[in-house]
Amino acid sequence: MSDFRERDTVLADAEAYGTPEPATRPAPRAPGDDAPAGDPHEVEVLLRTLCELSGPTGQEDEVTAWVAREWEGRGEVTRSPVGNLFLRIPGPGPRVLLAAHADELSLIVRSVTAEGFLRVLPGERDLFSFPYFIGSRFRVMAAGGPLPGVLATTTGHALTPEQRDRTRLAWDDVFVDVGMTAEECAAAGIGVGTRMVWASSVERMGRLLVGKAMDDRLGVAVLVALSRRLARRAPACDVTLALTVQEEIGMVGASSLARDGRSFDVGFIIDNGLAGDIPTVSPEHVPVRLGGGPALVHRDSSVHYSRRLIGRMHEVAAREGIPVQDVVLYHYSSDGAHLVRQGMETLLVAPPIRYSHSPFEAVDPRDVESAVRLFEAYLCEAQG
């Protein structure tokens, strides 16, 4: 998900967690294990595995490599020069594309001070800086291997009176401390252009999973689970699953999906949606809740989506007993606009999350499973 609000670059306080209902954590399953279709643990295992990977914008290799290994033997796996990953599963019907983006929010080093502190900027277009909270731990992707870092600023007794009175911080007020000198940073392979992602693990909180990179690893999880199920049940369409790169900086990978002669009749984007079921968001603005199923997006800030496809997915959902929701989004864009520009009838299907663009994005795995079931049913029946 990309956010195009134009605001001053500031650091804001974090949103408060909701209080989910108690639930029993499922027994662990080894990452990458195939699970039977409909296994309630499958989606949770995929989310945990995928969110632990590091895939900052412009350096999504770890994510695409993991998915490429997962897709091996399930169809034709290819890559484009910009890094998009494809799995084609041939079928007799229309050419259907399903895409999710591989990148996650990140910081990028713009300079290293003489004392070894890293001056940073966001790796994406979300310049109003809501994600980056003071004290956040980061995984610095140094050339010599990942290293820990912490986002810091002047605190406590060292604050001047002027600093104490400030309510907003700009990027020049913060830095990342890796506990090393400039020489040690250089030896470890940290320099201008080094990226970093949040170092937060996925945790079960009641019925929810909470962690970094749910945007858009939940979409990647849908594609991986679908590939497993379509291996057991032949689709009635000619299906292509795609991981796009550099979505968070302006949907760059999606703009080239149709290159090399690729063409599609119908396109679906799977990206996280917004949940309005927290105290500070009005249901009149976002009438979507966790646990209510994936949202069918009628319009976002870049494009209006196919009314025909929305009606078709409602029919499939009603027949299969799959919960879905409807939403109109603003201050939100997805890869979908580029699919429309490339001539595809397009729909954005968005399992909702709370606390988007934060290291504590919260998702109900049932919504992700519902999206998998919805697409499986759609793809395995003959239709246009």
Tab-separated table of C-alpha atoms in Angstrom:
chain	number	residue	atom	x	y	z
A	1	MET	CA	0.000	0.000	0.000
A	2	SER	CA	1.235	3.471	-0.873
A	3	ASP	CA	0.181	6.713	0.827
A	4	PHE	CA	0.286	9.937	-1.126
A	5	ARG	CA	-0.618	12.476	1.548
A	6	GLU	CA	1.590	15.541	1.213
A	7	ARG	CA	2.580	16.638	4.691
A	8	ASP	CA	5.644	18.030	6.403
A	9	THR	CA	8.146	15.340	7.310
A	10	VAL	CA	7.432	14.692	10.967
A	11	LEU	CA	7.645	11.935	13.501
A	12	ALA	CA	4.335	11.223	15.237
A	13	ASP	CA	3.318	9.191	18.247
A	14	ALA	CA	2.260	5.572	17.686
A	15	GLU	CA	-1.380	4.490	17.643
A	16	ALA	CA	-2.594	2.461	20.638
A	17	TYR	CA	-3.115	-1.259	20.331
A	18	GLY	CA	-6.593	-2.679	20.369
A	19	THR	CA	-7.431	-5.449	22.839
A	20	PRO	CA	-8.143	-8.649	20.904
A	21	GLU	CA	-10.006	-11.609	22.272
A	22	PRO	CA	-8.032	-14.471	23.849
A	23	ALA	CA	-7.071	-17.361	21.624
A	24	THR	CA	-4.826	-20.378	21.785
A	25	ARG	CA	-1.721	-20.187	19.682
A	26	PRO	CA	-1.558	-23.075	17.194
A	27	ALA	CA	1.203	-25.634	17.309
A	28	PRO	CA	4.168	-24.479	15.190
A	29	ARG	CA	4.698	-25.860	11.703
A	30	ALA	CA	8.019	-25.771	9.913
A	31	PRO	CA	8.266	-22.758	7.520
A	32	GLY	CA	7.488	-23.700	3.925
A	33	ASP	CA	5.720	-26.963	4.736
A	34	ASP	CA	2.763	-27.651	2.466
A	35	ALA	CA	-0.468	-27.728	4.413
A	36	PRO	CA	-3.756	-29.307	3.347
A	37	ALA	CA	-6.198	-26.919	1.689
A	38	GLY	CA	-8.179	-25.150	4.364
A	39	ASP	CA	-5.711	-25.971	7.153
A	40	PRO	CA	-6.286	-23.177	9.697
A	41	HIS	CA	-2.554	-23.058	10.485
A	42	GLU	CA	-1.418	-22.569	6.893
A	43	VAL	CA	-1.971	-18.840	6.632
A	44	GLU	CA	-0.499	-18.103	10.063
A	45	VAL	CA	2.647	-20.069	9.260
A	46	LEU	CA	2.998	-18.252	5.939
A	47	LEU	CA	2.531	-14.840	7.528
A	48	ARG	CA	5.078	-15.572	10.257
A	49	THR	CA	7.618	-16.833	7.730
A	50	LEU	CA	7.156	-14.092	5.147
A	51	CYS	CA	7.103	-11.210	7.642
A	52	GLU	CA	10.402	-12.357	9.152
A	53	LEU	CA	12.091	-11.880	5.765
A	54	SER	CA	13.756	-8.567	4.911
A	55	GLY	CA	12.462	-6.945	1.722
A	56	PRO	CA	13.021	-3.172	1.723
A	57	THR	CA	11.991	-1.241	-1.360
A	58	GLY	CA	14.666	-1.736	-4.017
A	59	GLN	CA	16.107	-4.805	-2.284
A	60	GLU	CA	13.294	-7.368	-2.309
A	61	ASP	CA	15.568	-10.301	-3.240
A	62	GLU	CA	15.165	-12.239	0.012
A	63	VAL	CA	11.386	-12.304	-0.392
A	64	THR	CA	11.292	-13.113	-4.091
A	65	ALA	CA	13.938	-15.832	-3.666
A	66	TRP	CA	11.889	-17.522	-0.910
A	67	VAL	CA	8.732	-17.432	-3.013
A	68	ALA	CA	10.588	-18.634	-6.127
A	69	ARG	CA	11.712	-21.733	-4.218
A	70	GLU	CA	8.152	-22.250	-2.997
A	71	TRP	CA	6.765	-21.971	-6.560
A	72	GLU	CA	9.304	-24.297	-8.132
A	73	GLY	CA	7.578	-27.178	-9.914
A	74	ARG	CA	4.104	-25.593	-9.857
A	75	GLY	CA	4.327	-23.923	-13.246
A	76	GLU	CA	6.563	-21.640	-15.276
A	77	VAL	CA	8.577	-19.376	-12.949
A	78	THR	CA	10.186	-16.303	-14.527
A	79	ARG	CA	11.632	-12.954	-13.500
A	80	SER	CA	11.693	-9.593	-15.220
A	81	PRO	CA	14.797	-7.372	-15.322
A	82	VAL	CA	13.366	-5.017	-12.670
A	83	GLY	CA	12.856	-7.930	-10.267
A	84	ASN	CA	9.171	-8.850	-10.624
A	85	LEU	CA	8.565	-12.575	-10.085
A	86	PHE	CA	5.959	-14.595	-12.022
A	87	LEU	CA	4.360	-18.021	-11.788
A	88	ARG	CA	2.196	-19.034	-14.745
A	89	ILE	CA	-0.274	-21.898	-14.327
A	90	PRO	CA	-1.798	-22.597	-17.763
A	91	GLY	CA	-5.535	-23.073	-18.124
A	92	PRO	CA	-8.235	-22.953	-20.794
A	93	GLY	CA	-10.044	-19.760	-19.829
A	94	PRO	CA	-9.270	-16.031	-19.748
A	95	ARG	CA	-5.838	-14.754	-18.780
A	96	VAL	CA	-5.998	-13.706	-15.132
A	97	LEU	CA	-3.237	-11.902	-13.244
A	98	LEU	CA	-3.061	-11.828	-9.434
A	99	ALA	CA	-0.354	-9.571	-7.995
A	100	ALA	CA	1.002	-8.550	-4.586
A	101	HIS	CA	4.025	-6.415	-3.784
A	102	ALA	CA	7.142	-7.834	-2.177
A	103	ASP	CA	8.639	-4.688	-0.640
A	104	GLU	CA	8.141	-3.313	2.859
A	105	LEU	CA	8.740	0.016	4.572
A	106	SER	CA	12.382	0.817	5.170
A	107	LEU	CA	15.005	3.435	5.912
A	108	ILE	CA	17.980	4.168	3.675
A	109	VAL	CA	21.331	5.633	4.726
A	110	ARG	CA	22.090	9.037	3.185
A	111	SER	CA	25.360	9.554	5.081
A	112	VAL	CA	27.525	8.202	7.899
A	113	THR	CA	28.846	10.753	10.398
A	114	ALA	CA	32.454	10.863	11.490
A	115	GLU	CA	31.344	9.262	14.785
A	116	GLY	CA	29.552	6.369	13.013
A	117	PHE	CA	25.928	7.489	13.293
A	118	LEU	CA	23.697	6.833	10.306
A	119	ARG	CA	21.703	9.759	8.899
A	120	VAL	CA	18.658	8.274	7.205
A	121	LEU	CA	15.575	8.971	5.099
A	122	PRO	CA	12.525	6.822	4.354
A	123	GLY	CA	12.978	4.303	1.571
A	124	GLU	CA	9.506	5.046	0.203
A	125	ARG	CA	7.163	7.945	-0.602
A	126	ASP	CA	5.558	7.953	2.840
A	127	LEU	CA	7.469	11.089	3.752
A	128	PHE	CA	5.163	12.221	6.524
A	129	SER	CA	7.128	9.712	8.567
A	130	PHE	CA	4.359	8.229	10.656
A	131	PRO	CA	6.073	4.807	10.831
A	132	TYR	CA	9.355	5.725	12.387
A	133	PHE	CA	9.067	5.906	16.142
A	134	ILE	CA	11.958	6.887	18.374
A	135	GLY	CA	13.491	3.789	19.943
A	136	SER	CA	12.458	1.444	17.118
A	137	ARG	CA	14.946	-1.347	16.528
A	138	PHE	CA	16.090	-1.886	12.954
A	139	ARG	CA	17.809	-4.668	11.031
A	140	VAL	CA	20.557	-2.889	9.094
A	141	MET	CA	21.246	-4.786	5.878
A	142	ALA	CA	25.007	-4.311	5.802
A	143	ALA	CA	26.981	-5.911	2.987
A	144	GLY	CA	28.719	-8.138	5.520
A	145	GLY	CA	25.461	-9.362	7.040
A	146	PRO	CA	22.548	-7.848	8.989
A	147	LEU	CA	23.347	-5.775	12.080
A	148	PRO	CA	21.143	-4.252	14.791
A	149	GLY	CA	20.443	-0.540	15.032
A	150	VAL	CA	18.125	1.794	16.942
A	151	LEU	CA	16.434	4.989	15.764
A	152	ALA	CA	17.467	7.680	18.246
A	153	THR	CA	17.448	11.389	18.988
A	154	THR	CA	18.415	13.657	21.891
A	155	THR	CA	16.544	12.580	25.036
A	156	GLY	CA	16.209	13.225	28.732
A	157	HIS	CA	18.820	15.332	30.505
A	158	ALA	CA	20.670	16.260	27.312
A	159	LEU	CA	17.656	18.126	25.872
A	160	THR	CA	17.977	21.894	25.586
A	161	PRO	CA	14.981	24.040	26.634
A	162	GLU	CA	14.192	24.622	22.955
A	163	GLN	CA	14.260	20.900	22.230
A	164	ARG	CA	11.990	20.175	25.204
A	165	ASP	CA	9.366	22.546	23.820
A	166	ARG	CA	9.276	20.957	20.368
A	167	THR	CA	6.354	18.713	19.531
A	168	ARG	CA	7.563	17.581	16.122
A	169	LEU	CA	10.814	16.106	14.890
A	170	ALA	CA	12.214	16.331	11.371
A	171	TRP	CA	14.529	13.801	9.755
A	172	ASP	CA	17.531	15.972	10.570
A	173	ASP	CA	16.704	15.473	14.276
A	174	VAL	CA	17.046	11.682	14.214
A	175	PHE	CA	19.695	9.098	13.384
A	176	VAL	CA	20.365	5.375	13.673
A	177	ASP	CA	22.926	4.223	16.233
A	178	VAL	CA	24.663	0.936	15.427
A	179	GLY	CA	27.231	1.221	18.219
A	180	MET	CA	30.145	1.403	15.793
A	181	THR	CA	32.693	3.923	14.589
A	182	ALA	CA	32.662	5.194	11.010
A	183	GLU	CA	35.612	2.926	10.232
A	184	GLU	CA	33.827	-0.094	11.688
A	185	CYS	CA	30.696	0.770	9.694
A	186	ALA	CA	32.733	0.865	6.501
A	187	ALA	CA	34.385	-2.464	7.322
A	188	ALA	CA	30.985	-4.049	7.957
A	189	GLY	CA	29.620	-2.785	4.651
A	190	ILE	CA	27.418	0.058	5.898
A	191	GLY	CA	27.430	3.155	3.702
A	192	VAL	CA	25.307	5.441	1.596
A	193	GLY	CA	22.410	3.427	0.180
A	194	THR	CA	22.396	0.757	2.888
A	195	ARG	CA	18.799	-0.151	3.703
A	196	MET	CA	17.211	-1.270	6.939
A	197	VAL	CA	13.855	-2.675	8.052
A	198	TRP	CA	12.150	-2.925	11.410
A	199	ALA	CA	13.508	-5.734	13.606
A	200	SER	CA	10.145	-6.786	15.025
A	201	SER	CA	8.839	-10.355	15.136
A	202	VAL	CA	5.292	-11.490	14.493
A	203	GLU	CA	3.412	-12.176	17.731
A	204	ARG	CA	0.023	-13.693	18.443
A	205	MET	CA	-2.232	-11.296	20.350
A	206	GLY	CA	-5.572	-12.946	21.035
A	207	ARG	CA	-7.058	-13.699	17.640
A	208	LEU	CA	-4.642	-11.350	15.842
A	209	LEU	CA	-1.128	-11.545	14.447
A	210	VAL	CA	0.908	-8.377	15.032
A	211	GLY	CA	4.209	-7.418	13.441
A	212	LYS	CA	6.013	-5.614	10.643
A	213	ALA	CA	5.490	-6.006	6.885
A	214	MET	CA	1.912	-7.306	6.918
A	215	ASP	CA	1.787	-4.704	4.126
A	216	ASP	CA	1.984	-6.590	1.830
A	217	ARG	CA	3.215	-10.009	2.972
A	218	LEU	CA	-0.434	-10.892	3.568
A	219	GLY	CA	-0.886	-10.524	-0.204
A	220	VAL	CA	2.214	-12.633	-0.826
A	221	ALA	CA	0.817	-15.255	1.571
A	222	VAL	CA	-2.412	-15.350	-0.459
A	223	LEU	CA	-0.434	-16.014	-3.648
A	224	VAL	CA	1.691	-18.751	-2.061
A	225	ALA	CA	-1.341	-20.488	-0.544
A	226	LEU	CA	-3.162	-20.216	-3.879
A	227	SER	CA	-0.234	-21.817	-5.724
A	228	ARG	CA	-0.427	-24.785	-3.344
A	229	ARG	CA	-4.156	-25.222	-3.812
A	230	LEU	CA	-4.101	-24.780	-7.589
A	231	ALA	CA	-1.492	-27.555	-7.714
A	232	ARG	CA	-4.237	-29.879	-6.415
A	233	ARG	CA	-7.153	-28.357	-8.324
A	234	ALA	CA	-6.658	-27.235	-11.923
A	235	PRO	CA	-7.843	-23.684	-12.613
A	236	ALA	CA	-10.359	-22.919	-15.329
A	237	CYS	CA	-8.343	-19.785	-16.216
A	238	ASP	CA	-4.855	-19.138	-17.504
A	239	VAL	CA	-3.437	-17.900	-14.200
A	240	THR	CA	-0.353	-15.777	-13.567
A	241	LEU	CA	0.715	-14.971	-10.004
A	242	ALA	CA	3.115	-12.034	-9.666
A	243	LEU	CA	5.246	-10.427	-6.979
A	244	THR	CA	5.949	-6.794	-7.813
A	245	VAL	CA	8.819	-4.661	-6.568
A	246	GLN	CA	9.095	-1.027	-5.455
A	247	GLU	CA	5.385	-0.490	-4.795
A	248	GLU	CA	6.015	1.718	-1.782
A	249	ILE	CA	7.917	4.341	-3.784
A	250	GLY	CA	5.322	4.719	-6.532
A	251	MET	CA	4.174	1.312	-7.827
A	252	VAL	CA	7.248	1.023	-10.034
A	253	GLY	CA	7.278	-2.748	-10.590
A	254	ALA	CA	3.598	-2.868	-11.497
A	255	SER	CA	4.126	-0.311	-14.254
A	256	SER	CA	6.094	-2.921	-16.209
A	257	LEU	CA	3.958	-6.041	-15.647
A	258	ALA	CA	2.841	-6.240	-19.285
A	259	ARG	CA	6.333	-6.039	-20.770
A	260	ASP	CA	7.886	-8.848	-22.855
A	261	GLY	CA	4.556	-9.532	-24.545
A	262	ARG	CA	2.685	-10.476	-21.381
A	263	SER	CA	-1.003	-9.648	-21.649
A	264	PHE	CA	-3.932	-10.303	-19.340
A	265	ASP	CA	-7.687	-9.941	-19.541
A	266	VAL	CA	-8.383	-9.525	-15.839
A	267	GLY	CA	-6.140	-8.296	-13.041
A	268	PHE	CA	-6.431	-8.571	-9.273
A	269	ILE	CA	-4.268	-6.757	-6.750
A	270	ILE	CA	-4.055	-8.256	-3.262
A	271	ASP	CA	-2.879	-5.612	-0.817
A	272	ASN	CA	-3.736	-4.821	2.769
A	273	GLY	CA	-6.790	-2.698	3.378
A	274	LEU	CA	-7.648	-0.414	6.260
A	275	ALA	CA	-9.652	-1.462	9.305
A	276	GLY	CA	-11.844	1.148	10.920
A	277	ASP	CA	-12.594	-0.837	14.079
A	278	ILE	CA	-10.380	1.131	16.465
A	279	PRO	CA	-11.455	3.982	18.791
A	280	THR	CA	-9.822	6.794	16.812
A	281	VAL	CA	-11.298	5.896	13.399
A	282	SER	CA	-14.940	6.472	12.517
A	283	PRO	CA	-16.829	3.540	10.964
A	284	GLU	CA	-18.525	6.171	8.802
A	285	HIS	CA	-15.146	6.772	7.170
A	286	VAL	CA	-13.856	3.183	7.091
A	287	PRO	CA	-16.726	0.677	7.528
A	288	VAL	CA	-14.378	-2.315	7.641
A	289	ARG	CA	-13.499	-4.530	10.608
A	290	LEU	CA	-10.992	-7.280	11.261
A	291	GLY	CA	-12.616	-10.694	11.000
A	292	GLY	CA	-15.208	-9.493	8.488
A	293	GLY	CA	-13.401	-10.884	5.460
A	294	PRO	CA	-11.397	-9.208	2.692
A	295	ALA	CA	-12.651	-5.864	1.401
A	296	LEU	CA	-13.609	-5.334	-2.230
A	297	VAL	CA	-12.348	-1.845	-3.024
A	298	HIS	CA	-14.639	0.288	-5.173
A	299	ARG	CA	-12.265	3.244	-5.499
A	300	ASP	CA	-8.978	4.505	-4.069
A	301	SER	CA	-7.076	7.749	-4.619
A	302	SER	CA	-5.766	6.635	-8.030
A	303	VAL	CA	-8.467	4.604	-9.776
A	304	HIS	CA	-12.044	3.311	-9.773
A	305	TYR	CA	-12.199	-0.502	-9.839
A	306	SER	CA	-14.352	-2.792	-11.976
A	307	ARG	CA	-17.993	-2.826	-10.865
A	308	ARG	CA	-18.478	-6.052	-12.840
A	309	LEU	CA	-15.676	-7.812	-10.968
A	310	ILE	CA	-17.013	-6.564	-7.627
A	311	GLY	CA	-20.404	-8.056	-8.493
A	312	ARG	CA	-18.775	-11.298	-9.656
A	313	MET	CA	-16.790	-11.692	-6.440
A	314	HIS	CA	-19.901	-11.008	-4.373
A	315	GLU	CA	-21.634	-13.850	-6.232
A	316	VAL	CA	-18.748	-16.232	-5.588
A	317	ALA	CA	-18.540	-15.218	-1.931
A	318	ALA	CA	-22.275	-15.686	-1.358
A	319	ARG	CA	-22.275	-19.118	-2.994
A	320	GLU	CA	-19.201	-20.309	-1.048
A	321	GLY	CA	-20.194	-18.738	2.293
A	322	ILE	CA	-17.110	-16.489	2.339
A	323	PRO	CA	-17.405	-13.163	4.193
A	324	VAL	CA	-16.466	-10.042	2.223
A	325	GLN	CA	-16.755	-6.311	2.866
A	326	ASP	CA	-17.038	-3.220	0.658
A	327	VAL	CA	-14.991	-0.052	1.010
A	328	VAL	CA	-14.037	3.214	-0.651
A	329	LEU	CA	-10.481	4.267	0.244
A	330	TYR	CA	-8.766	7.652	0.194
A	331	HIS	CA	-5.156	8.606	0.978
A	332	TYR	CA	-4.417	5.135	-0.400
A	333	SER	CA	-3.160	3.790	-3.724
A	334	SER	CA	-2.134	0.352	-4.918
A	335	ASP	CA	-0.579	-1.319	-7.943
A	336	GLY	CA	-4.110	-1.509	-9.379
A	337	ALA	CA	-3.884	1.847	-11.167
A	338	HIS	CA	-1.068	0.510	-13.341
A	339	LEU	CA	-3.016	-2.613	-14.245
A	340	VAL	CA	-5.846	-0.418	-15.499
A	341	ARG	CA	-3.379	1.673	-17.503
A	342	GLN	CA	-2.111	-1.528	-19.117
A	343	GLY	CA	-5.610	-2.403	-20.318
A	344	MET	CA	-6.768	-4.841	-17.645
A	345	GLU	CA	-10.161	-4.937	-16.010
A	346	THR	CA	-8.981	-4.658	-12.419
A	347	LEU	CA	-10.084	-5.158	-8.818
A	348	LEU	CA	-8.257	-4.536	-5.544
A	349	VAL	CA	-9.041	-7.179	-2.907
A	350	ALA	CA	-7.827	-6.013	0.483
A	351	PRO	CA	-7.756	-8.102	3.668
A	352	PRO	CA	-7.846	-5.388	6.350
A	353	ILE	CA	-5.159	-4.492	8.865
A	354	ARG	CA	-4.971	-2.149	11.835
A	355	TYR	CA	-2.099	0.345	12.298
A	356	SER	CA	-0.899	0.447	8.688
A	357	HIS	CA	2.681	1.535	7.973
A	358	SER	CA	3.872	0.705	11.472
A	359	PRO	CA	5.978	-2.069	13.055
A	360	PHE	CA	2.824	-3.367	14.772
A	361	GLU	CA	0.452	-3.924	11.864
A	362	ALA	CA	-2.340	-6.223	13.085
A	363	VAL	CA	-4.203	-8.739	10.946
A	364	ASP	CA	-6.819	-11.429	11.559
A	365	PRO	CA	-5.536	-14.529	9.699
A	366	ARG	CA	-9.140	-15.540	8.992
A	367	ASP	CA	-9.437	-12.592	6.595
A	368	VAL	CA	-6.376	-13.754	4.670
A	369	GLU	CA	-7.712	-17.327	4.522
A	370	SER	CA	-11.029	-15.983	3.243
A	371	ALA	CA	-9.192	-14.194	0.433
A	372	VAL	CA	-7.451	-17.442	-0.537
A	373	ARG	CA	-10.777	-19.309	-0.626
A	374	LEU	CA	-12.420	-16.519	-2.629
A	375	PHE	CA	-9.752	-16.567	-5.331
A	376	GLU	CA	-9.606	-20.357	-5.436
A	377	ALA	CA	-13.351	-20.534	-6.060
A	378	TYR	CA	-13.215	-17.774	-8.674
A	379	LEU	CA	-10.306	-19.268	-10.586
A	380	CYS	CA	-11.596	-22.831	-10.608
A	381	GLU	CA	-14.895	-22.111	-12.329
A	382	ALA	CA	-15.272	-21.116	-15.951
A	383	GLN	CA	-16.123	-17.444	-16.247
A	384	GLY	CA	-15.009	-14.257	-17.902
